[in-house]
Coordinates of C-alpha atoms in Angstrom, one line a residue:
Chain A
M164 CA 2.3 -16.1 -31.4
A165 CA 3.0 -12.6 -32.8
V166 CA 2.8 -9.4 -30.5
S167 CA 0.5 -6.9 -32.5
D168 CA 1.2 -3.3 -32.3
A169 CA -2.3 -2.9 -30.8
D170 CA -1.4 -5.0 -27.9
I171 CA 1.5 -3.0 -27.0
E172 CA -0.4 0.0 -27.6
D173 CA -3.0 -1.5 -24.9
L174 CA -0.4 -2.0 -22.6
I175 CA 1.3 1.4 -22.6
A176 CA -2.3 2.7 -22.1
R177 CA -2.9 0.7 -18.9
R178 CA 0.4 1.4 -17.4
D179 CA 0.0 5.3 -18.0
I180 CA -3.8 5.2 -16.8
Y181 CA -2.9 3.5 -13.5
E182 CA 0.2 6.1 -13.3
V183 CA -2.6 8.7 -13.3
L184 CA -4.8 6.6 -10.6
T185 CA -1.7 6.2 -8.2
R186 CA -0.9 10.2 -8.7
Y187 CA -4.1 10.9 -7.3
S188 CA -3.3 8.9 -4.0
R189 CA 0.0 10.5 -3.8
A190 CA -1.1 13.8 -4.3
L191 CA -4.3 13.3 -1.7
D192 CA -2.1 11.7 1.0
R193 CA 0.8 14.3 0.6
A194 CA -1.7 17.0 0.3
D195 CA 0.1 18.1 -2.8
V196 CA -2.8 20.3 -4.6
E197 CA -0.6 21.1 -7.8
L198 CA -0.1 17.5 -8.2
M199 CA -3.9 16.4 -7.8
K200 CA -4.7 19.0 -10.6
T201 CA -2.6 17.0 -13.0
V202 CA -4.4 14.0 -12.6
Y203 CA -7.7 15.9 -14.5
W204 CA -8.1 17.6 -17.7
P205 CA -9.2 21.4 -16.7
D206 CA -13.0 20.7 -17.6
G207 CA -12.9 17.6 -15.6
I208 CA -15.5 16.7 -13.1
D209 CA -15.1 15.0 -9.8
N210 CA -18.3 13.8 -8.0
H211 CA -17.3 12.9 -4.9
G212 CA -20.3 13.1 -2.8
V213 CA -18.6 15.4 -0.3
F214 CA -18.0 17.7 -3.2
N215 CA -19.7 17.4 -6.7
G216 CA -18.4 19.6 -9.8
N217 CA -15.3 21.1 -11.5
A218 CA -12.1 18.9 -10.8
A219 CA -9.7 21.7 -10.2
E220 CA -12.1 23.5 -7.6
F221 CA -12.5 19.6 -6.2
A222 CA -8.9 19.6 -5.9
E223 CA -8.4 22.8 -4.1
F224 CA -11.5 21.8 -1.6
I225 CA -10.1 18.4 -0.8
V226 CA -6.3 19.1 -0.4
R227 CA -7.5 22.0 2.1
E228 CA -10.3 19.9 3.9
I229 CA -8.5 16.8 4.3
Q230 CA -5.9 18.4 6.1
N231 CA -8.6 20.1 8.5
W232 CA -10.2 16.8 8.9
F233 CA -8.0 14.1 9.6
E234 CA -4.4 13.7 10.8
V235 CA -3.3 10.7 8.3
T236 CA -4.7 9.0 5.4
M237 CA -3.7 6.5 3.3
H238 CA -5.7 6.0 -0.1
G239 CA -4.7 2.4 -1.1
L240 CA -5.9 1.0 -4.6
M241 CA -6.6 -2.6 -4.9
N242 CA -8.6 -4.1 -8.0
C243 CA -8.1 -2.2 -11.3
H244 CA -10.2 -2.9 -14.1
I245 CA -9.4 -0.8 -17.3
D246 CA -11.0 -1.1 -20.6
V247 CA -9.4 1.1 -23.5
D248 CA -10.8 2.3 -26.6
G249 CA -8.7 4.5 -28.7
D250 CA -8.3 7.6 -26.9
F251 CA -11.0 7.2 -24.3
A252 CA -10.9 4.6 -21.6
A253 CA -12.9 3.6 -18.4
A254 CA -11.7 2.5 -15.1
E255 CA -13.0 0.8 -12.1
T256 CA -10.6 0.8 -9.1
Y257 CA -11.4 -0.3 -5.6
L258 CA -10.5 1.8 -2.8
F259 CA -9.6 0.8 0.7
A260 CA -8.7 3.9 2.7
Y261 CA -7.7 4.7 6.4
H262 CA -8.5 8.2 7.8
K263 CA -7.2 9.1 11.4
V264 CA -9.9 11.8 12.3
R265 CA -8.7 14.9 14.2
A266 CA -10.2 15.1 17.7
E267 CA -11.8 18.1 17.3
K268 CA -13.4 17.0 14.1
A269 CA -15.2 13.6 15.4
E270 CA -18.5 15.3 15.9
E271 CA -18.7 16.8 12.4
I272 CA -17.1 13.7 10.7
F273 CA -19.0 11.0 12.6
G274 CA -22.1 12.5 13.9
S275 CA -23.8 12.7 17.4
R276 CA -25.1 8.9 17.5
Y277 CA -21.6 7.6 17.2
M278 CA -20.0 10.1 19.4
A279 CA -22.5 9.0 22.1
M280 CA -21.3 5.7 22.3
F281 CA -18.0 6.4 24.0
D282 CA -17.1 7.1 27.3
K283 CA -13.5 8.7 26.7
K284 CA -11.7 5.7 27.9
G285 CA -9.3 3.4 26.1
L286 CA -6.1 3.2 24.3
D287 CA -6.5 6.9 22.6
P288 CA -9.7 8.3 23.9
N289 CA -10.1 11.1 21.6
H290 CA -9.0 9.7 18.5
H291 CA -11.0 7.7 15.9
H292 CA -10.2 6.5 12.5
F293 CA -12.7 5.0 9.7
Y294 CA -12.1 2.6 6.9
F295 CA -13.8 3.3 3.8
G296 CA -14.4 0.7 1.0
G297 CA -15.7 2.1 -2.3
R298 CA -14.7 2.3 -6.0
Y299 CA -13.4 4.8 -8.2
L300 CA -15.4 4.9 -11.6
D301 CA -13.5 7.0 -14.1
Q302 CA -14.0 8.0 -17.5
L303 CA -10.5 9.2 -19.1
E304 CA -9.3 10.6 -22.4
R305 CA -6.1 10.9 -24.0
R306 CA -4.9 14.2 -25.2
N307 CA -1.6 14.9 -27.3
G308 CA -0.5 11.5 -25.9
E309 CA -1.4 12.1 -22.2
W310 CA -3.9 10.4 -20.2
R311 CA -6.1 12.1 -17.5
I312 CA -9.5 12.0 -15.8
L313 CA -12.5 13.7 -17.5
K314 CA -14.9 12.5 -14.9
R315 CA -14.8 10.6 -11.7
Q316 CA -17.8 9.3 -9.9
V317 CA -17.1 7.9 -6.2
V318 CA -19.1 5.0 -5.3
M319 CA -19.3 3.8 -1.7
D320 CA -19.8 0.3 -0.8
W321 CA -19.0 0.5 3.0
N322 CA -17.1 2.2 5.9
D323 CA -16.1 1.1 9.6
N324 CA -15.6 3.6 12.3
R325 CA -14.0 3.0 15.5
P326 CA -12.1 4.4 18.2
S327 CA -8.3 4.6 17.3
G328 CA -5.8 1.6 18.2
E329 CA -3.0 3.5 17.3
I330 CA 0.2 3.1 19.3
L331 CA 3.3 5.2 18.2
D332 CA 5.3 5.4 21.6
Q333 CA 5.4 2.0 22.9
G334 CA 6.5 -1.4 22.0
M335 CA 7.7 -2.2 18.7
F336 CA 5.8 0.9 17.2
A337 CA 8.2 3.2 19.0
T338 CA 10.8 1.9 16.5
L339 CA 9.0 2.7 13.3
E340 CA 10.4 5.5 12.0
P341 CA 10.1 7.2 9.7
R342 CA 6.6 8.3 9.7
G343 CA 4.6 9.5 6.4
E344 CA 4.4 13.5 6.2
R345 CA 2.3 15.7 4.1
G346 CA 4.5 18.1 1.9
Q347 CA 7.5 17.6 0.2
G348 CA 9.5 16.5 3.5
D349 CA 8.0 12.9 2.9
L350 CA 10.8 10.6 1.7
V351 CA 9.3 9.4 -1.5
F352 CA 10.0 13.0 -3.1
S353 CA 13.8 12.0 -2.9
N354 CA 13.3 8.5 -3.9
T355 CA 14.1 8.7 -7.5
P356 CA 16.2 6.6 -10.0
A357 CA 18.8 9.2 -9.9
A358 CA 19.4 8.3 -6.3
A359 CA 19.8 4.5 -7.0
R360 CA 22.6 5.6 -9.7
K361 CA 24.1 7.7 -7.0
L362 CA 23.8 4.9 -4.2
E363 CA 25.1 2.2 -6.5
A364 CA 28.3 4.2 -7.8
A365 CA 29.1 4.8 -4.1
E366 CA 29.4 1.5 -3.3
Chain B
M1334 CA 17.5 7.5 -38.6
S1335 CA 14.7 6.9 -40.8
G1336 CA 10.9 7.2 -39.8
Q1337 CA 10.8 3.4 -39.7
D1338 CA 13.7 3.0 -37.4
Q1339 CA 12.4 5.8 -35.2
A1340 CA 9.2 3.6 -34.7
L1341 CA 10.9 0.6 -34.2
N1342 CA 13.3 2.1 -31.3
A1343 CA 10.3 3.8 -29.7
R1344 CA 8.5 0.4 -29.7
T1345 CA 11.7 -1.5 -28.4
A1346 CA 12.1 1.2 -25.4
A1347 CA 8.5 1.2 -24.6
L1348 CA 8.6 -2.8 -24.2
Q1349 CA 11.7 -2.6 -22.3
N1350 CA 9.9 -0.3 -19.7
L1351 CA 6.9 -2.6 -19.6
I1352 CA 9.0 -5.5 -19.1
D1353 CA 11.1 -3.8 -16.3
R1354 CA 8.1 -2.8 -14.6
R1355 CA 7.0 -6.5 -14.7
D1356 CA 10.0 -7.7 -13.3
I1357 CA 10.2 -5.1 -10.5
G1358 CA 6.7 -5.7 -9.6
A1359 CA 7.7 -9.5 -9.0
V1360 CA 10.6 -8.6 -6.9
L1361 CA 8.2 -6.5 -4.7
T1362 CA 5.6 -9.3 -4.3
R1363 CA 8.2 -11.8 -4.0
Y1364 CA 9.3 -10.1 -0.7
S1365 CA 5.7 -10.6 0.4
R1366 CA 5.8 -14.3 -0.3
A1367 CA 9.0 -14.7 1.5
L1368 CA 7.9 -13.2 4.5
D1369 CA 4.6 -14.4 5.1
R1370 CA 5.9 -18.0 4.1
A1371 CA 9.0 -17.2 6.3
D1372 CA 11.2 -18.5 3.4
L1373 CA 14.9 -17.0 4.5
D1374 CA 16.6 -18.0 1.1
L1375 CA 13.7 -16.5 -1.0
M1376 CA 13.8 -13.2 0.9
K1377 CA 17.7 -12.9 0.5
S1378 CA 16.9 -13.3 -3.3
V1379 CA 14.9 -9.8 -3.2
Y1380 CA 18.0 -7.6 -2.4
W1381 CA 21.5 -7.2 -3.6
H1382 CA 24.3 -8.6 -1.2
D1383 CA 25.1 -5.2 -0.6
G1384 CA 21.6 -4.3 -0.3
V1385 CA 20.3 -1.9 3.0
D1386 CA 17.2 -2.4 4.8
N1387 CA 16.0 0.5 7.0
H1388 CA 13.0 -1.1 8.5
G1389 CA 12.9 1.0 11.8
V1390 CA 12.7 -2.2 13.8
F1391 CA 16.1 -3.2 12.2
N1392 CA 18.3 -0.6 10.0
G1393 CA 20.9 -2.1 8.1
N1394 CA 22.7 -4.7 5.8
A1395 CA 19.7 -6.5 3.9
A1396 CA 20.8 -10.1 4.3
A1397 CA 21.3 -9.4 7.9
F1398 CA 17.6 -8.1 7.9
C1399 CA 16.5 -11.3 6.5
A1400 CA 18.0 -13.3 8.9
F1401 CA 16.5 -11.1 11.6
I1402 CA 13.0 -10.7 10.5
I1403 CA 12.5 -14.3 9.4
R1404 CA 13.2 -15.6 12.7
E1405 CA 11.3 -12.6 14.5
I1406 CA 8.1 -12.8 12.7
Q1407 CA 7.9 -16.3 13.7
N1408 CA 8.4 -15.3 17.3
W1409 CA 6.2 -12.4 17.4
F1410 CA 3.2 -13.4 15.0
E1411 CA 1.1 -16.6 14.3
V1412 CA 0.1 -15.3 11.1
T1413 CA 1.2 -12.4 8.8
T1414 CA -0.2 -11.1 5.1
H1415 CA 1.7 -8.4 3.5
N1416 CA -0.6 -6.8 1.1
L1417 CA 0.9 -4.5 -1.8
L1418 CA -1.6 -1.9 -3.0
N1419 CA -0.7 1.3 -5.3
V1420 CA 2.9 0.6 -6.9
R1421 CA 4.7 3.4 -8.7
I1422 CA 7.6 2.8 -10.3
E1423 CA 10.0 5.0 -12.3
V1424 CA 12.9 3.5 -14.3
E1425 CA 15.8 4.9 -15.9
G1426 CA 18.2 2.6 -17.9
D1427 CA 19.7 0.4 -15.2
H1428 CA 18.1 2.0 -12.2
A1429 CA 14.6 2.5 -10.9
S1430 CA 12.7 3.9 -7.9
A1431 CA 9.5 2.6 -6.4
E1432 CA 7.1 3.6 -3.7
T1433 CA 4.3 0.8 -3.0
I1434 CA 1.6 1.2 -0.4
H1435 CA 1.6 -1.9 2.1
Y1436 CA -1.5 -2.7 4.2
A1437 CA -0.3 -5.8 6.6
Y1438 CA -2.3 -8.1 9.1
H1439 CA -0.3 -9.4 12.1
K1440 CA -1.7 -12.0 14.4
V1441 CA 0.6 -11.6 17.8
R1442 CA 1.4 -14.4 19.9
A1443 CA -0.2 -14.3 23.1
E1444 CA 3.2 -14.2 24.8
K1445 CA 4.3 -11.3 22.9
V1446 CA 1.6 -9.0 23.3
G1447 CA 3.9 -6.7 25.9
E1448 CA 6.8 -6.7 23.9
I1449 CA 4.9 -5.7 20.6
F1450 CA 2.4 -3.2 22.0
G1451 CA 3.9 -2.0 25.4
S1452 CA 2.9 -1.5 28.7
R1453 CA -0.2 1.1 28.3
Y1454 CA -1.8 -1.4 25.8
R1455 CA -1.2 -4.6 28.2
A1456 CA -2.7 -2.9 31.1
M1457 CA -5.9 -2.3 29.3
F1458 CA -6.7 -6.0 29.2
D1459 CA -7.2 -8.5 32.3
R1460 CA -4.2 -10.7 32.7
A1461 CA -6.1 -14.0 32.7
R1462 CA -7.7 -13.1 29.3
L1463 CA -4.3 -11.8 28.0
D1464 CA -3.1 -15.5 28.3
R1465 CA -5.8 -17.0 26.0
E1466 CA -6.7 -14.2 23.8
H1467 CA -4.9 -13.1 20.7
H1468 CA -4.4 -9.5 19.6
V1469 CA -3.9 -8.3 16.1
F1470 CA -2.3 -5.2 14.6
Y1471 CA -2.9 -3.9 10.9
A1472 CA -0.3 -1.6 9.6
G1473 CA -0.3 1.1 7.0
A1474 CA 3.1 1.8 5.3
R1475 CA 5.1 2.5 2.2
Y1476 CA 7.8 0.8 1.0
V1477 CA 10.2 3.3 -0.4
D1478 CA 12.6 1.4 -2.6
L1479 CA 16.0 2.0 -4.8
L1480 CA 16.8 -0.9 -7.2
S1481 CA 19.2 -1.7 -9.7
R1482 CA 19.8 -4.1 -12.5
R1483 CA 22.9 -6.2 -12.7
N1484 CA 23.6 -8.6 -15.5
G1485 CA 19.6 -8.5 -16.5
E1486 CA 18.2 -8.9 -13.0
W1487 CA 16.4 -6.2 -10.7
R1488 CA 16.9 -6.5 -7.0
I1489 CA 16.5 -3.8 -4.3
L1490 CA 19.7 -1.6 -3.5
Q1491 CA 18.1 0.2 -0.4
R1492 CA 14.4 0.0 1.0
Q1493 CA 13.1 2.4 3.5
V1494 CA 9.8 1.6 5.4
V1495 CA 7.8 4.8 5.9
S1496 CA 5.0 4.5 8.9
D1497 CA 1.6 5.8 8.1
W1498 CA -0.7 4.6 10.7
N1499 CA -1.5 1.1 13.0
D1500 CA -4.5 0.2 14.3
N1501 CA -4.3 -2.4 17.2
G1502 CA -7.1 -4.5 19.1
P1503 CA -8.1 -8.0 20.4
S1504 CA -8.4 -10.3 17.7
G1505 CA -12.0 -11.1 16.4
E1506 CA -10.7 -14.4 14.8
V1507 CA -13.0 -17.4 14.5
L1508 CA -11.4 -20.8 13.6
D1509 CA -13.4 -23.5 14.7
Q1510 CA -17.2 -22.5 14.5
G1511 CA -20.0 -21.4 11.8
M1512 CA -19.0 -20.6 8.5
F1513 CA -15.1 -20.6 9.4
A1514 CA -14.9 -24.2 10.4
T1515 CA -15.3 -24.9 6.7
L1516 CA -12.4 -22.5 5.3
Q1517 CA -9.6 -24.9 4.9
P1518 CA -6.9 -25.2 3.9
R1519 CA -5.4 -22.6 6.1
G1520 CA -1.8 -20.6 5.0
T1521 CA 1.5 -22.2 6.4
R1522 CA 4.9 -21.3 6.8
D1523 CA 6.8 -24.4 6.6
G1524 CA 6.8 -24.7 2.8
A1525 CA 3.7 -27.2 2.5
D1526 CA 1.6 -24.1 2.0
L1527 CA -0.3 -24.7 -1.3
V1528 CA 1.2 -21.9 -3.2
F1529 CA 4.6 -23.8 -3.6
A1530 CA 2.9 -26.4 -5.6
N1531 CA 0.7 -24.3 -7.8
T1532 CA 2.5 -23.9 -11.0
P1533 CA 2.1 -24.0 -14.6
A1534 CA 3.2 -27.5 -14.9
E1535 CA 0.5 -28.2 -12.2
A1536 CA -1.9 -26.4 -14.5
A1537 CA -1.0 -28.4 -17.6
R1538 CA -1.1 -31.9 -15.4
T1539 CA -5.1 -30.5 -14.4
G1540 CA -5.8 -29.9 -17.9
A1541 CA -4.6 -33.1 -19.1
G1542 CA -7.1 -34.7 -16.9

């Protein structure tokens, strides 16, 4: 069976689009506003519900607010369904996200009905988290060989809110170091192919 | 070099990169299969013999880590699933780096609740209940890996686990009633799990009727 140039082009486009999608999660969870801006075209739009409008403004807004609202976030991507047609593409990506809400922001995030349910007892009475299940519906364009998002629409399918069940200082969890960080101190930023080459050469 | 040769070289390089990503992706998911099915030999095939795994709960030689974690995961947990989400791979020649978000479920054995969760958690529950009830934790973390290719094969040189969050609580599992009673078969760790018989050859037999 012959491999056509069109097949190879399609695989490359999918690889590059997936890289854009996961770059967004890295930028958000590590709170890197410059990295997040590279995910969208300058005239891009993000309709996120909590903010709807120009993507660069969304990037400034969300990278600031995510640090005000949450101690930790994880934006996990699952099913990724991409359709490519020339220089345009559409993608649907399932999102499973964790958010640990700052104690002082709980009322703002969850509202009064939720907060009235708790008696400040339990493992970590001041912290609550939420899981979010939704989808990113993206329209992308390739310009000068580079794929970026033209328009993102977030669709919420469900959310699930709870008192935090987190343990950081006891049992097995006390051994689980290092922890993720926001900013360039996170270990991922020094994890490069060059570091692999250096490590292998040292052996 | 002619334009045609350049185009051919670019095509070959692009294909090599796609193949490298595929092969590295298979190493990453092989780790989850090895761990969740408690397959020690399979897990050792994920790392180079001089590889290192810094997992927090164990830091050191990867083969020693494999022996440790395959033994202990069975002592600590009745069931685990290690799901891989976002995978970000960078390849340069025979070296690569990867960051993979990992979202895992662990069902803790009743007698291990104190060891895994610590005394503060244990004190929240009635002692008699602890003996008959199960507790679970979800963990959100990232595998931060360095890999190399030797003789055409990709494996991990160094794995660093970075922990982002965890979520612990009493198990809400139902196995024997309602819809859940019908959900058979269940996953196993003894090599009898259905996945091991699920091969292309089996598809061909199914297709041949």
